[in-house]
PDB file of C-alpha atoms and ligand atoms in Angstrom:
ATOM      1  CA  MET B   1      84.810  82.155 -11.313  1.00 54.00           C
ATOM      2  CA  ARG B   2      88.434  81.180 -11.525  1.00 63.00           C
ATOM      3  CA  ALA B   3      88.957  77.848 -13.270  1.00 70.00           C
ATOM      4  CA  PRO B   4      90.750  75.134 -11.285  1.00 84.00           C
ATOM      5  CA  THR B   5      93.269  74.618 -14.088  1.00 91.00           C
ATOM      6  CA  PRO B   6      94.989  76.668 -16.791  1.00 94.00           C
ATOM      7  CA  LEU B   7      93.847  74.081 -19.341  1.00 96.00           C
ATOM      8  CA  SER B   8      90.466  74.370 -21.038  1.00 96.00           C
ATOM      9  CA  LEU B   9      88.211  71.494 -22.086  1.00 96.00           C
ATOM     10  CA  HIS B  10      89.388  72.177 -25.628  1.00 97.00           C
ATOM     11  CA  ASP B  11      93.042  71.863 -24.507  1.00 97.00           C
ATOM     12  CA  LEU B  12      92.298  68.572 -22.763  1.00 98.00           C
ATOM     13  CA  THR B  13      90.458  67.181 -25.773  1.00 98.00           C
ATOM     14  CA  ALA B  14      93.378  68.166 -28.013  1.00 98.00           C
ATOM     15  CA  LEU B  15      95.809  66.511 -25.610  1.00 98.00           C
ATOM     16  CA  THR B  16      93.874  63.239 -25.670  1.00 98.00           C
ATOM     17  CA  ARG B  17      93.760  63.390 -29.490  1.00 98.00           C
ATOM     18  CA  THR B  18      97.541  63.808 -29.623  1.00 98.00           C
ATOM     19  CA  TYR B  19      98.181  60.838 -27.373  1.00 98.00           C
ATOM     20  CA  ALA B  20      95.464  58.791 -29.107  1.00 98.00           C
ATOM     21  CA  ALA B  21      97.354  59.280 -32.367  1.00 98.00           C
ATOM     22  CA  GLU B  22     100.542  58.085 -30.676  1.00 98.00           C
ATOM     23  CA  VAL B  23      98.755  55.025 -29.313  1.00 98.00           C
ATOM     24  CA  ALA B  24      97.292  54.276 -32.743  1.00 98.00           C
ATOM     25  CA  ALA B  25     100.815  54.533 -34.170  1.00 98.00           C
ATOM     26  CA  GLY B  26     102.034  51.897 -31.724  1.00 97.00           C
ATOM     27  CA  GLN B  27     104.108  54.223 -29.546  1.00 98.00           C
ATOM     28  CA  HIS B  28     102.448  53.086 -26.306  1.00 98.00           C
ATOM     29  CA  PRO B  29     101.869  49.385 -25.648  1.00 97.00           C
ATOM     30  CA  VAL B  30      98.302  48.457 -24.757  1.00 98.00           C
ATOM     31  CA  GLN B  31      97.389  45.497 -22.607  1.00 97.00           C
ATOM     32  CA  GLU B  32      94.022  43.883 -21.923  1.00 96.00           C
ATOM     33  CA  ASP B  33      92.732  42.347 -18.723  1.00 94.00           C
ATOM     34  CA  PRO B  34      89.200  40.925 -18.739  1.00 93.00           C
ATOM     35  CA  LEU B  35      89.102  40.770 -14.930  1.00 90.00           C
ATOM     36  CA  HIS B  36      90.447  44.177 -13.930  1.00 88.00           C
ATOM     37  CA  ARG B  37      90.366  47.011 -16.391  1.00 91.00           C
ATOM     38  CA  TRP B  38      93.867  47.816 -17.531  1.00 95.00           C
ATOM     39  CA  SER B  39      95.211  51.366 -17.425  1.00 96.00           C
ATOM     40  CA  ARG B  40      98.560  53.099 -17.544  1.00 96.00           C
ATOM     41  CA  ARG B  41      99.435  56.705 -16.825  1.00 97.00           C
ATOM     42  CA  LEU B  42     101.204  58.361 -19.753  1.00 97.00           C
ATOM     43  CA  VAL B  43     101.636  61.811 -18.190  1.00 96.00           C
ATOM     44  CA  ALA B  44     101.703  62.860 -14.544  1.00 95.00           C
ATOM     45  CA  ASP B  45     102.613  66.399 -13.588  1.00 96.00           C
ATOM     46  CA  ASP B  46     101.177  69.181 -11.467  1.00 95.00           C
ATOM     47  CA  VAL B  47      98.716  70.269 -14.131  1.00 97.00           C
ATOM     48  CA  VAL B  48      97.419  67.180 -15.912  1.00 97.00           C
ATOM     49  CA  ASP B  49      97.203  63.390 -15.852  1.00 97.00           C
ATOM     50  CA  VAL B  50      96.913  61.480 -19.109  1.00 98.00           C
ATOM     51  CA  TRP B  51      95.833  57.838 -18.934  1.00 97.00           C
ATOM     52  CA  LEU B  52      95.660  55.030 -21.461  1.00 98.00           C
ATOM     53  CA  ILE B  53      92.796  52.616 -20.725  1.00 97.00           C
ATOM     54  CA  SER B  54      91.641  49.381 -22.348  1.00 97.00           C
ATOM     55  CA  TRP B  55      88.086  48.106 -21.976  1.00 97.00           C
ATOM     56  CA  THR B  56      87.324  44.458 -22.709  1.00 96.00           C
ATOM     57  CA  THR B  57      83.753  43.357 -23.408  1.00 95.00           C
ATOM     58  CA  ASP B  58      81.295  44.505 -20.727  1.00 93.00           C
ATOM     59  CA  GLN B  59      83.882  46.404 -18.734  1.00 92.00           C
ATOM     60  CA  ILE B  60      82.205  49.434 -17.289  1.00 90.00           C
ATOM     61  CA  ALA B  61      82.975  52.286 -14.913  1.00 90.00           C
ATOM     62  CA  GLU B  62      80.193  53.317 -12.561  1.00 91.00           C
ATOM     63  CA  LEU B  63      78.089  56.470 -12.543  1.00 96.00           C
ATOM     64  CA  HIS B  64      80.561  59.049 -11.208  1.00 96.00           C
ATOM     65  CA  ASP B  65      81.970  62.558 -11.368  1.00 96.00           C
ATOM     66  CA  HIS B  66      85.598  63.693 -11.352  1.00 96.00           C
ATOM     67  CA  ALA B  67      85.415  65.954  -8.280  1.00 95.00           C
ATOM     68  CA  GLY B  68      87.311  69.169  -8.994  1.00 95.00           C
ATOM     69  CA  SER B  69      88.940  68.015 -12.235  1.00 96.00           C
ATOM     70  CA  LEU B  70      87.998  68.788 -15.799  1.00 97.00           C
ATOM     71  CA  GLY B  71      88.403  65.862 -18.169  1.00 97.00           C
ATOM     72  CA  ALA B  72      88.315  64.620 -21.731  1.00 98.00           C
ATOM     73  CA  LEU B  73      88.669  61.366 -23.599  1.00 98.00           C
ATOM     74  CA  THR B  74      89.348  60.190 -27.117  1.00 98.00           C
ATOM     75  CA  VAL B  75      88.573  56.657 -28.300  1.00 98.00           C
ATOM     76  CA  VAL B  76      91.569  55.121 -30.067  1.00 98.00           C
ATOM     77  CA  ARG B  77      89.847  51.964 -31.280  1.00 97.00           C
ATOM     78  CA  GLY B  78      86.666  50.079 -30.614  1.00 98.00           C
ATOM     79  CA  GLU B  79      83.627  51.836 -29.270  1.00 97.00           C
ATOM     80  CA  LEU B  80      82.524  53.173 -25.888  1.00 97.00           C
ATOM     81  CA  VAL B  81      79.025  54.013 -24.711  1.00 97.00           C
ATOM     82  CA  GLU B  82      78.762  56.985 -22.396  1.00 97.00           C
ATOM     83  CA  GLN B  83      75.714  57.497 -20.202  1.00 96.00           C
ATOM     84  CA  ARG B  84      75.716  61.065 -18.924  1.00 97.00           C
ATOM     85  CA  TRP B  85      73.373  62.797 -16.557  1.00 97.00           C
ATOM     86  CA  VAL B  86      71.542  65.751 -18.089  1.00 96.00           C
ATOM     87  CA  ALA B  87      69.648  67.912 -15.623  1.00 92.00           C
ATOM     88  CA  GLY B  88      65.934  67.769 -16.276  1.00 91.00           C
ATOM     89  CA  ARG B  89      66.293  64.944 -18.780  1.00 94.00           C
ATOM     90  CA  GLY B  90      67.986  62.140 -16.887  1.00 95.00           C
ATOM     91  CA  LEU B  91      70.562  59.725 -18.237  1.00 96.00           C
ATOM     92  CA  ARG B  92      71.349  60.219 -21.931  1.00 97.00           C
ATOM     93  CA  SER B  93      73.371  57.719 -23.918  1.00 97.00           C
ATOM     94  CA  ARG B  94      75.840  58.413 -26.685  1.00 97.00           C
ATOM     95  CA  THR B  95      78.152  56.088 -28.562  1.00 97.00           C
ATOM     96  CA  LEU B  96      81.740  57.203 -29.000  1.00 98.00           C
ATOM     97  CA  HIS B  97      83.273  55.570 -32.042  1.00 97.00           C
ATOM     98  CA  SER B  98      86.972  55.315 -32.799  1.00 97.00           C
ATOM     99  CA  GLY B  99      88.416  58.810 -33.182  1.00 96.00           C
ATOM    100  CA  ARG B 100      85.536  60.450 -31.320  1.00 96.00           C
ATOM    101  CA  GLY B 101      85.809  62.076 -27.953  1.00 94.00           C
ATOM    102  CA  ALA B 102      83.946  63.680 -25.094  1.00 95.00           C
ATOM    103  CA  SER B 103      84.829  66.340 -22.579  1.00 96.00           C
ATOM    104  CA  PHE B 104      83.813  66.564 -18.953  1.00 95.00           C
ATOM    105  CA  PRO B 105      83.113  69.974 -17.416  1.00 96.00           C
ATOM    106  CA  LEU B 106      82.942  70.330 -13.648  1.00 95.00           C
ATOM    107  CA  GLY B 107      79.875  68.505 -12.383  1.00 94.00           C
ATOM    108  CA  HIS B 108      79.763  66.090 -15.335  1.00 97.00           C
ATOM    109  CA  VAL B 109      78.301  62.810 -14.071  1.00 98.00           C
ATOM    110  CA  HIS B 110      78.675  59.845 -16.368  1.00 97.00           C
ATOM    111  CA  ASP B 111      79.349  56.175 -16.852  1.00 95.00           C
ATOM    112  CA  VAL B 112      81.434  54.621 -19.604  1.00 96.00           C
ATOM    113  CA  ALA B 113      81.252  51.054 -20.895  1.00 96.00           C
ATOM    114  CA  ASN B 114      82.370  48.796 -23.703  1.00 97.00           C
ATOM    115  CA  THR B 115      79.413  46.685 -24.807  1.00 96.00           C
ATOM    116  CA  ARG B 116      81.061  45.357 -27.971  1.00 97.00           C
ATOM    117  CA  ALA B 117      83.060  42.173 -28.572  1.00 97.00           C
ATOM    118  CA  GLU B 118      86.085  44.152 -29.669  1.00 97.00           C
ATOM    119  CA  THR B 119      88.280  45.604 -26.923  1.00 97.00           C
ATOM    120  CA  ALA B 120      88.061  49.392 -26.779  1.00 98.00           C
ATOM    121  CA  VAL B 121      91.069  51.603 -26.127  1.00 98.00           C
ATOM    122  CA  SER B 122      90.821  55.211 -24.983  1.00 98.00           C
ATOM    123  CA  VAL B 123      93.014  58.073 -23.791  1.00 98.00           C
ATOM    124  CA  HIS B 124      91.781  60.241 -20.911  1.00 98.00           C
ATOM    125  CA  ALA B 125      93.097  63.501 -19.492  1.00 98.00           C
ATOM    126  CA  TYR B 126      92.210  65.138 -16.156  1.00 97.00           C
ATOM    127  CA  SER B 127      93.200  68.580 -14.964  1.00 97.00           C
ATOM    128  CA  PRO B 128      93.970  69.331 -12.217  1.00 97.00           C
ATOM    129  CA  PRO B 129      95.111  65.718 -11.778  1.00 96.00           C
ATOM    130  CA  LEU B 130      92.317  63.522 -10.458  1.00 95.00           C
ATOM    131  CA  THR B 131      92.150  63.341  -6.659  1.00 94.00           C
ATOM    132  CA  ALA B 132      88.635  62.088  -5.940  1.00 94.00           C
ATOM    133  CA  MET B 133      85.504  60.691  -7.518  1.00 94.00           C
ATOM    134  CA  SER B 134      81.940  60.655  -6.232  1.00 95.00           C
ATOM    135  CA  TYR B 135      79.587  57.858  -7.219  1.00 95.00           C
ATOM    136  CA  TYR B 136      75.877  58.108  -7.902  1.00 96.00           C
ATOM    137  CA  ASP B 137      72.733  56.160  -8.483  1.00 95.00           C
ATOM    138  CA  VAL B 138      69.381  57.172  -9.873  1.00 95.00           C
ATOM    139  CA  SER B 139      66.374  56.690  -7.621  1.00 94.00           C
ATOM    140  CA  PRO B 140      63.162  55.044  -8.886  1.00 93.00           C
ATOM    141  CA  ALA B 141      61.745  58.590  -9.042  1.00 92.00           C
ATOM    142  CA  GLY B 142      64.552  59.615 -11.388  1.00 92.00           C
ATOM    143  CA  ILE B 143      66.565  61.620  -8.852  1.00 94.00           C
ATOM    144  CA  LEU B 144      70.360  61.565  -9.043  1.00 96.00           C
ATOM    145  CA  ARG B 145      71.786  60.582  -5.663  1.00 96.00           C
ATOM    146  CA  ARG B 146      75.416  60.693  -4.562  1.00 96.00           C
ATOM    147  CA  THR B 147      76.200  57.427  -2.819  1.00 95.00           C
ATOM    148  CA  ARG B 148      79.831  57.852  -1.815  1.00 94.00           C
ATOM    149  CA  THR B 149      83.024  59.778  -2.455  1.00 94.00           C
ATOM    150  CA  GLU B 150      86.463  58.187  -2.686  1.00 93.00           C
ATOM    151  CA  LEU B 151      89.900  59.710  -2.800  1.00 93.00           C
ATOM    152  CA  THR B 152      91.556  58.248  -5.874  1.00 90.00           C
ATOM    153  CA  ASN B 153      93.944  59.125  -8.652  1.00 88.00           C
ATOM    154  CA  GLU B 154      92.809  56.193 -10.803  1.00 87.00           C
ATOM    155  CA  PRO B 155      90.567  57.214 -13.689  1.00 86.00           C
ATOM    156  CA  GLU B 156      87.126  55.810 -14.511  1.00 84.00           C
ATOM    157  CA  LYS B 157      87.559  53.503 -11.554  1.00 75.00           C
ATOM    158  CA  ALA B 158      85.153  50.648 -11.113  1.00 68.00           C
ATOM    159  CA  PRO B 159      84.998  47.999  -8.434  1.00 58.00           C
ATOM    160  CA  GLU B 160      84.532  45.167 -10.905  1.00 46.00           C
ATOM    161  CA  THR B 161      83.351  44.280 -14.371  1.00 40.00           C
ATOM    162  CA  LEU B 162      79.854  43.308 -15.447  1.00 41.00           C
ATOM    163  CA  SER B 163      80.978  39.832 -16.343  1.00 37.00           C
ATOM    164  CA  VAL B 164      82.303  38.730 -12.931  1.00 33.00           C
TER     165      VAL B 164
HETATM  166 FE1  FE2 P   1      84.759  59.534 -15.883  1.00 75.80          FE
END
């Protein structure tokens, strides 16, 4: 099957590492907003979007996929918890410490949250550029259910934070 992008998951992970190093070196200002998660697009072209995101305490995405885009992230500082759906096993949690990353193949369904007091900062890349996200819940019987699909170019979008 032909991939939807010339970039591989490895390429995207490397790209987020490069920009994460620039962010850590102070080349890209980071803001924080406890009410609405702050993000800024660092790269926007026909092939890839790169986003810088800050996560204050209890800011969370929502269980989602990235439609037809591959993706990757690298944590610049702080710590993020990713809950990802694993077929046959359900939701699995992993903690992404500063410097660590994750990649998102097609069909990757996950949620991302900062549960720590310290604000987390991460760099995300999507290729082809993000155009839509579907959202999911898990039924009491442990079945993953798609609840809605939205056209969006905003990454890891969430309607609100846990704390409001
Ligand atoms: Fe995501």
